[in-house]
XYZ file of C-alpha atoms in Angstrom:
436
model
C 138.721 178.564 75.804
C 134.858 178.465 75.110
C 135.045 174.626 74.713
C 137.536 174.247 77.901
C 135.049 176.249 80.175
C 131.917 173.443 78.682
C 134.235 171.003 79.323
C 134.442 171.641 82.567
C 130.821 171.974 83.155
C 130.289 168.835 80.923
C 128.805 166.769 84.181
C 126.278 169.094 85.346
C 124.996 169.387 82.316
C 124.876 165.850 81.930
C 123.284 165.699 85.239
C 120.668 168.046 84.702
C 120.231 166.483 81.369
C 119.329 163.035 83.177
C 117.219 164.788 86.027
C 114.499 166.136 83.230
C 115.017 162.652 81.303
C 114.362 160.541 84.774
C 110.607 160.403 84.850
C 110.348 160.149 80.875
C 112.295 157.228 80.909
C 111.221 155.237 84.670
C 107.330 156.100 82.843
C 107.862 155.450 79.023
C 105.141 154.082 77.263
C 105.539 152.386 73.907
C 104.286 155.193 71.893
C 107.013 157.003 73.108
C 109.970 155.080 73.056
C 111.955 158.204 70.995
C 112.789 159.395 74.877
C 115.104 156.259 75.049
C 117.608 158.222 72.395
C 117.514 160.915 74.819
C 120.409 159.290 76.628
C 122.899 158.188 73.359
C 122.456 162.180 72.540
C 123.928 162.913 75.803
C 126.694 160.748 75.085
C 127.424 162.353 72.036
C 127.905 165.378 73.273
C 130.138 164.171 75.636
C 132.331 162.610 72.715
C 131.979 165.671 70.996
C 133.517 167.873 73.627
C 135.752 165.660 75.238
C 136.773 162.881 72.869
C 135.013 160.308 74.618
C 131.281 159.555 75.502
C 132.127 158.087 78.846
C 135.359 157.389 80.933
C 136.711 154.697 81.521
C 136.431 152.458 84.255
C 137.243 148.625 85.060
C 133.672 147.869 84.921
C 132.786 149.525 81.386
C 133.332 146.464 79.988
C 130.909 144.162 81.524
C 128.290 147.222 81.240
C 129.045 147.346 77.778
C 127.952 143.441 77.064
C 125.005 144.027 79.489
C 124.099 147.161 77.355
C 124.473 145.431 74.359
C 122.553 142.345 75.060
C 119.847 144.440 76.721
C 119.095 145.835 73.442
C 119.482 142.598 71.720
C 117.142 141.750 74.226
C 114.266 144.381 73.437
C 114.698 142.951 69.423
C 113.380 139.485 70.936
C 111.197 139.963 73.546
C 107.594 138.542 72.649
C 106.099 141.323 74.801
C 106.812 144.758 74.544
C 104.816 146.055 77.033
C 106.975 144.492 79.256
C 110.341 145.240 77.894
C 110.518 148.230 77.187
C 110.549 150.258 80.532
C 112.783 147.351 82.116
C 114.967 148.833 79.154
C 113.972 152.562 79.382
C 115.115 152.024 83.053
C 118.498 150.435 83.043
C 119.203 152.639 80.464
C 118.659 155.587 82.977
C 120.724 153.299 85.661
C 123.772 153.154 83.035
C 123.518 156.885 82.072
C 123.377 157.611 85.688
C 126.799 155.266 86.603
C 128.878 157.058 83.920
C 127.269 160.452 85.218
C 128.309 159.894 88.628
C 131.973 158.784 88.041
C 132.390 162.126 85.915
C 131.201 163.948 88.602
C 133.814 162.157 91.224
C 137.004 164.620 89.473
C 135.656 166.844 92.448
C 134.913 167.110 96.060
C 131.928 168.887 95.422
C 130.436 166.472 92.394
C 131.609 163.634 95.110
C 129.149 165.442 97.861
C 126.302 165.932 95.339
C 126.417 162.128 94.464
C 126.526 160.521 98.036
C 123.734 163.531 99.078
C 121.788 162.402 96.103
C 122.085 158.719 96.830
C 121.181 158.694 100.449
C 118.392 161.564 99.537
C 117.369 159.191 97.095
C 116.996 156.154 99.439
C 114.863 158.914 101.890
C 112.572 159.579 99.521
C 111.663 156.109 98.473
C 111.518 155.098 101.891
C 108.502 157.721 102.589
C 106.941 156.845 98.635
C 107.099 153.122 99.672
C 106.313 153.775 103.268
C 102.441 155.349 101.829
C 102.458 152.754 98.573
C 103.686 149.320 99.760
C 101.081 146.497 99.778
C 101.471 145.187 102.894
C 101.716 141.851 104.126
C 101.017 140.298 107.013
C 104.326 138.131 108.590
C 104.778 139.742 111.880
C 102.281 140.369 114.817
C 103.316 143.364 116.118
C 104.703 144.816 113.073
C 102.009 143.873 111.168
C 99.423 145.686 113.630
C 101.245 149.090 112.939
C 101.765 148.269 108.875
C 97.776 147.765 108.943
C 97.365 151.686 109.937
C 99.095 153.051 107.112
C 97.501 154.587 104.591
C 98.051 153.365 101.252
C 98.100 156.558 99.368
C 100.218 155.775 96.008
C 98.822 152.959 93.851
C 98.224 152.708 90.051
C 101.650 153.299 89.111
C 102.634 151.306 86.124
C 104.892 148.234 87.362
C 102.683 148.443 90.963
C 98.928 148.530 90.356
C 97.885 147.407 93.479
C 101.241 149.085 95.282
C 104.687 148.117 95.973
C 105.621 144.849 97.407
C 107.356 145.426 100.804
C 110.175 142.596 99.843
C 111.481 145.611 96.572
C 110.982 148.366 99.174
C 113.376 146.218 101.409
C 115.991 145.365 98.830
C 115.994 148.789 97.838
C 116.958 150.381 101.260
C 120.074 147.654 101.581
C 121.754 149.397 98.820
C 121.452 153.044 100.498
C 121.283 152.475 104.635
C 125.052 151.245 104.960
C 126.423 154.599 102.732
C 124.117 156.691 104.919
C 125.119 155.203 108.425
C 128.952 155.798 107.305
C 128.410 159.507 105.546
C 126.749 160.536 109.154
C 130.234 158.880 110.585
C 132.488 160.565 108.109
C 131.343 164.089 108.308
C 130.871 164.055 111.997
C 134.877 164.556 111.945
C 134.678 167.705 110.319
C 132.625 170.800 112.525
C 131.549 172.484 109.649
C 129.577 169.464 107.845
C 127.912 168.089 111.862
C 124.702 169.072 110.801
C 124.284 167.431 107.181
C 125.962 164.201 109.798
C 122.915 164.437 111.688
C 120.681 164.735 108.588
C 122.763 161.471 106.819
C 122.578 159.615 110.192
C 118.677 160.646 110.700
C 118.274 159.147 107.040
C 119.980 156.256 107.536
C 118.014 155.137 110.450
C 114.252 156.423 108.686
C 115.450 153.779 106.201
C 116.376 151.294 108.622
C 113.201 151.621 110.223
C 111.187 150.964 106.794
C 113.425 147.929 106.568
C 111.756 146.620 109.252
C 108.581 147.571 108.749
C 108.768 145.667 105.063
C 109.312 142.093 107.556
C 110.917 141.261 104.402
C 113.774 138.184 105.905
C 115.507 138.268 102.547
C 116.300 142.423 103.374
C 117.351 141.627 107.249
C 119.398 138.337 106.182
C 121.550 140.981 103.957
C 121.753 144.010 106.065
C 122.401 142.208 109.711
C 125.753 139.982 107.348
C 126.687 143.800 105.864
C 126.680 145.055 109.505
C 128.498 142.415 110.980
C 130.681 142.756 107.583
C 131.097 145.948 108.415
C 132.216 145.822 112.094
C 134.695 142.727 111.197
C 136.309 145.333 109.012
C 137.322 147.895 111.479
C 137.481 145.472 114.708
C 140.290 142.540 113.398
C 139.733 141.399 117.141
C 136.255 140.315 117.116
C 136.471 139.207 113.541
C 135.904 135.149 114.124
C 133.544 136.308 116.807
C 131.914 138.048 114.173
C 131.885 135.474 112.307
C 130.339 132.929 114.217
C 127.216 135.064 114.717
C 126.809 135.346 111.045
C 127.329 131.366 110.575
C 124.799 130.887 113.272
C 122.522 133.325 111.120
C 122.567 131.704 108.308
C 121.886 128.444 110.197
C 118.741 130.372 111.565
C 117.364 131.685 108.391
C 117.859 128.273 106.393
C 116.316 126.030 109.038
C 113.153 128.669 110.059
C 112.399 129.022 105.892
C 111.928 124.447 105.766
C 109.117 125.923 107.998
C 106.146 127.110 105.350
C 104.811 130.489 106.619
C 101.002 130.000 106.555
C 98.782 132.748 105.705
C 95.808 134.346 107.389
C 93.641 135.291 105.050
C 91.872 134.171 101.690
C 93.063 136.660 98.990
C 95.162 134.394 96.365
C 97.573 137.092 95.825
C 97.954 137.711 99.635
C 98.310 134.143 99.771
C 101.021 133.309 97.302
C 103.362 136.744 98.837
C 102.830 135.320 102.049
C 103.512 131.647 101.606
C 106.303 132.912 99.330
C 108.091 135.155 102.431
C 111.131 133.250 103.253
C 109.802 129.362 102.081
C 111.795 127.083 100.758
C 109.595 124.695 99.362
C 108.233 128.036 97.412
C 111.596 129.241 96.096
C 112.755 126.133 95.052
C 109.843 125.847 92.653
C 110.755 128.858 91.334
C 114.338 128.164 91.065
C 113.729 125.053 89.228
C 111.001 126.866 86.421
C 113.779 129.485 86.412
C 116.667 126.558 85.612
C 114.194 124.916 82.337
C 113.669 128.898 81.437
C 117.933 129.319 81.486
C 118.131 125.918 79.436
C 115.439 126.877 76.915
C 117.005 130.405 76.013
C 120.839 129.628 77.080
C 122.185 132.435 74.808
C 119.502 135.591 74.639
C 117.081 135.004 77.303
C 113.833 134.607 77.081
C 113.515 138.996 77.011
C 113.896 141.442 79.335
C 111.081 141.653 82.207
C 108.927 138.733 80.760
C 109.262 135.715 82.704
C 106.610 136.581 84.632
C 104.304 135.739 81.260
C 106.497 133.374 79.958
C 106.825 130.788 83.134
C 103.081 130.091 83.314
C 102.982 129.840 79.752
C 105.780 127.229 78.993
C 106.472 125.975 82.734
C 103.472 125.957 84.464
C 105.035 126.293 88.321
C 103.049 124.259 91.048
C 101.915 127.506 93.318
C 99.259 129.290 93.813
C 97.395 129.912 90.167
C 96.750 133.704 91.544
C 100.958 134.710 92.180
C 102.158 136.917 90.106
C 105.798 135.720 89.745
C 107.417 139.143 88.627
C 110.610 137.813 88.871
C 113.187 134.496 89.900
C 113.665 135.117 93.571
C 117.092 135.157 92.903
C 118.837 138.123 90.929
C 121.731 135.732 89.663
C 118.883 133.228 88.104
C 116.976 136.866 86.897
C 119.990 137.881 84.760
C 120.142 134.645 83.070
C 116.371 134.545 82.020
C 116.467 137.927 80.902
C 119.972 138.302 79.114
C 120.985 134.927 78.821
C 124.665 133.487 80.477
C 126.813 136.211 78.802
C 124.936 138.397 80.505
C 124.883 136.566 83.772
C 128.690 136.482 83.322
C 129.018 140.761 83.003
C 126.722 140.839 86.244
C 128.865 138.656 88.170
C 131.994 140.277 86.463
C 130.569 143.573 88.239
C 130.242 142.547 91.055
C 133.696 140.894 91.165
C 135.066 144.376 89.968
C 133.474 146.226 91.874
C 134.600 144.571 95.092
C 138.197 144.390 93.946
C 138.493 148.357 93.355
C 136.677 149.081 97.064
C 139.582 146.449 98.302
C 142.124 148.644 96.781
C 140.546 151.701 97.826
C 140.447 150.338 101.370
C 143.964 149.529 101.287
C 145.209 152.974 99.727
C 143.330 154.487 102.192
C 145.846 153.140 104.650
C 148.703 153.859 102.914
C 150.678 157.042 104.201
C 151.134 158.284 100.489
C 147.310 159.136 100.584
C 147.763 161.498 102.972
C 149.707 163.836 100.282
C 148.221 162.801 97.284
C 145.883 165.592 96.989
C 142.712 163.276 96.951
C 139.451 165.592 97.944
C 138.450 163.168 100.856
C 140.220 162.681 103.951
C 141.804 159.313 104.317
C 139.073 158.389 107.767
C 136.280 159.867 105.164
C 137.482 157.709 102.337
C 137.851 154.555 104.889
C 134.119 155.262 106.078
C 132.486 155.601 102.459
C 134.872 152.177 101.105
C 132.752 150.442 104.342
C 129.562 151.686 103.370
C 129.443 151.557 100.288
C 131.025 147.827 100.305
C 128.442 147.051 103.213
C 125.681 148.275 100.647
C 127.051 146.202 97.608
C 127.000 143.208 100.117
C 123.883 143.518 102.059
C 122.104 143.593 98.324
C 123.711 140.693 97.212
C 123.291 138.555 100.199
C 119.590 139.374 99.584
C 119.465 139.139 95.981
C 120.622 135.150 96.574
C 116.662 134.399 98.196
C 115.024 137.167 96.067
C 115.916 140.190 93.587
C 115.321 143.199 92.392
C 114.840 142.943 88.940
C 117.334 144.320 86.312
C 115.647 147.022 84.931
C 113.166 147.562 87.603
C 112.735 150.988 88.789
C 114.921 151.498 92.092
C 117.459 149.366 90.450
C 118.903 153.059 89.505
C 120.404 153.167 92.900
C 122.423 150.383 92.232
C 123.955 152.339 89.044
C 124.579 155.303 91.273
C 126.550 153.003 93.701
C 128.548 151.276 91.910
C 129.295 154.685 90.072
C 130.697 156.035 93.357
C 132.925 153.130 93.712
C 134.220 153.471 90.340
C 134.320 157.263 90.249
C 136.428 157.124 93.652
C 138.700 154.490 92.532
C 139.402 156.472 89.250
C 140.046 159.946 90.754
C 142.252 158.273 93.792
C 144.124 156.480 91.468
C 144.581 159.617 89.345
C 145.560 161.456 92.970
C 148.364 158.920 93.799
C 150.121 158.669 90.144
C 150.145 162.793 90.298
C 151.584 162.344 93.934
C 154.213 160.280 92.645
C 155.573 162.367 89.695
C-alpha cells in the first residue's frame, strides 16, 4: 500500500527532483559533471517503483538513438568545454519530456505542464527582453531596442548577451500553446482569469518576437498562424494558402538582397549581414555540407562546430562571426550527431505530427465525448492547434536558422513535445477504457 501511494506520487517527485537539478545541469562546469548522473538516478527510481524508468511513447525510440549518440558524442568531442553543457542540457530536455508525459495521467499534472510551459516562455521573454544583444535591422524597432537596458550578460553560452534571433526561436515554440490555452479556458467561468493571464502571456511573447526583428522567427510564426486558421476555417483554406505562398515568395526574394550594416563592430557586422542573407547562409550551409561529409557517422561532437569550421573549413565571412551554429537545425543535427541522428530528429518530428493528427481527429469523434478523457473535446481541439502551430512555427524557422540541440531554451522543446505525447498516451488510454 506504502509503494502504491509513492507510486502515485512518482511524478511530482520526479518533478521536483528535476526543478532542484535544472540550474545544476543548464550551468555545469566540467569539474562537476557527477550532476549529469543526477538524472539516470531518477530513472531508477522510477524502474524501481514502477517497473519501468519511463513510459512509453511512439517517440522513445528516436530519443533513445539521439540519447545514445549524444553520449557517444561527449566520448569524441575534441572540446569539452563545449560539450558538455550542450549534453548536461538535453539531458535535462529528455528528463523533462518523460516527466511531462507521466504527469499527463491527470487533469491537474496536464494544467501544471501547459502553466509551466507558457510560464516558462514568460519568463524568458522578460530574461531575454533585459539580456539580448541587440541588433540593429529595423528603424523604428531598433530606436526602442536601443533604450533597453542590458542588465544580464556574462552568462556562460552568452558573454556579451543573448542573440535576439535564439530569443525569437524560442518564443515560436511557446506563443501558439499560450494564444490557444487563453482560448480553451475562456469556455469554462471558473478558469477566465488564468485565460486572461495565458492570453496576456501569449501576446508579452509576441511582442518580444518582434522586438528580436529576427525574419527567420516571423517567417515561422505568421505560416503557424495562417496554419492555424486553415485548420479551423476549411473555407478560407486555399485563401490561406495563397498568402503563405506569396510569403515565402517575399522572404526568399527580400534575403538575395544583403542587409548592410551600420556600424563598424565585426561581430555587429557579421549578425547583421547574417539577418536573413542568402549569400551568408549559403556559405554556411555549404561549410556545414564538407563538416556532414567529413564525420558522416558520429559528428564532428556536440556544440563544436563553431571551433571546428574555422579550423578545417575556413568559411568566407567576416573573420570576427562567431558561427555558434549551422543556420539550419536539420544541417545542426548532422554535424553534431551524425545522419543517424539526423534521422531520430526528423523521425520526431514526423511522430510527433502524426499523434497531434490523431489527436485532432479523436477529438472529433463523438466517442470522446464519453471516454472519460480530463479535457473537454473544444479544450483538447484548442491545445492539438497550438501546440501543432508551435511544433510548426519552430520548424519553419529552424529551416533559415536553429536553435541548437542542446542549447539552453531547447528544454521547451522537450516539454512540448512531452505534452503531445503525454496527451496522445492518456487519450488513447481514455478511448480503449471507453470501449470495454
Amino acid at each position: 500500500m506504502i509503494r502504491a501511494a509513492f507510486r502515485n506520487r512518482l511524478p511530482w517527485i520526479q518533478t521536483a527532483g528535476l526543478v532542484f537539478l535544472s540550474p545544476l545541469l543548464l550551468f555545469i562546469r566540467v569539474d562537476r559533471w557527477g550532476w549529469l548522473l543526477g538524472v539516470p538516478a531518477l530513472w531508477g527510481i522510477s524502474g524501481l517503483v514502477r517497473g519501468q524508468a519511463f513510459k512509453r511513447t511512439p517517440l522513445n525510440r528516436p530519443i533513445i538513438v539521439i540519447g545514445a549518440l549524444t553520449l557517444l558524442s561527449l566520448a569524441i568531442t575534441p572540446d569539452m568545454l563545449l560539450s558538455l553543457p550542450k549534453v548536461a542540457s538535453l539531458l535535462l530536455g529528455l528528463a523533462f519530456f518523460f516527466m511531462v508525459v507521466d504527469l499527463c495521467e491527470t487533469r491537474r499534472g496536464i494544467e501544471v505542464s501547459l502553466g509551466g510551459l507558457v510560464a516558462a516562455g514568460a519568463v524568458i521573454g522578460v530574461v531575454g527582453l533585459l539580456g539580448t544583444r541587440w541588433l540593429e535591422k529595423s528603424g523604428l524597432l531598433s530606436a526602442i531596442t536601443a533604450r533597453l537596458p542590458q542588465l544580464i550578460n556574462g552568462l556562460p553560452g552568452a558573454v556579451e548577451g543573448f542573440h535576439p534571433n535564439q530569443v525569437a526561436g524560442t518564443m515560436l515554440w511557446v506563443i501558439p500553446v499560450a494564444l490557444t490555452l487563453g482560448a480553451g479556458l475562456w469556455q469554462r467561468p471558473d478558469r477566465r482569469r488564468w485565460s486572461v493571464v495565458a492570453a496576456l502571456a501569449g501576446a508579452w511573447m509576441a511582442g518580444v518576437l518582434v522586438l528580436t526583428q529576427s525574419r527567420s522567427g516571423w517567417f515561422g510564426m505568421a505560416l503557424a498562424l495562417l496554419g492555424m486558421l486553415a485548420a479551423v476555417n476549411r473555407r478560407a483554406r486555399w485563401g490561406l494558402a495563397t498568402v503563405g505562398v506569396a510569403l515565402i515568395a517575399v522572404v526568399v526574394l527580400t534575403g538575395l538582397d544583403p542587409v548592410r550594416p551600420g556600424g563598424g563592430d565585426a561581430a555587429l557586422v557579421g549578425d547583421t549581414v547574417g539577418a536573413l542573407n542568402w549569400d551568408f547562409r549559403l556559405e554556411i550551409w555549404r561549410v556545414a555540407l564538407l563538416g556532414i561529409a567529413d564525420f558522416p557517422f558520429t559528428g564532428m561532437g556536440i556544440g563544436v562546430f563553431r571551433e571546428v569550421s574555422w579550423l578545417l573549413y575556413a568559411p568566407q565571412i567576416n573573420p570576427g562571426f562567431d558561427i555558434a551554429h549551422a543556420h539550419n537545425e536539420f544541417l545542426q543535427i548532422a554535424l553534431d550527431l551524425g545522419l543517424l541522428g539526423l534521422i531520430a530528429f526528423v523521425a520526431l518530428y514526423v511522430a510527433a505530427f502524426r499523434m497531434l493528427r490523431r489527436m485532432w481527429r479523436m477529438a472529433s469523434d463523438p466517442l470522446h465525448k464519453t471516454s472519460g478523457f480530463p479535457v473537454s473535446t473544444s479544450t483538447l481541439r484548442l491545445l492539438v492547434l497550438g501546440l501543432s502551430g508551435g511544433l510548426f512555427a519552430h520548424l519553419m524557422y529552424s529551416l533559415t536558422d536553429a536553435v541548437a540541440l542542446g542549447a539552453k531554451p531547447g528544454v521547451l522543446f522537450w516539454v512540448l513535445l512531452g505534452l503531445v505525447a503525454g496527451l496522445f498516451e492518456r487519450l488513447q488510454a481514455a478511448r480503449s477504457g471507453a470501449t470495454r
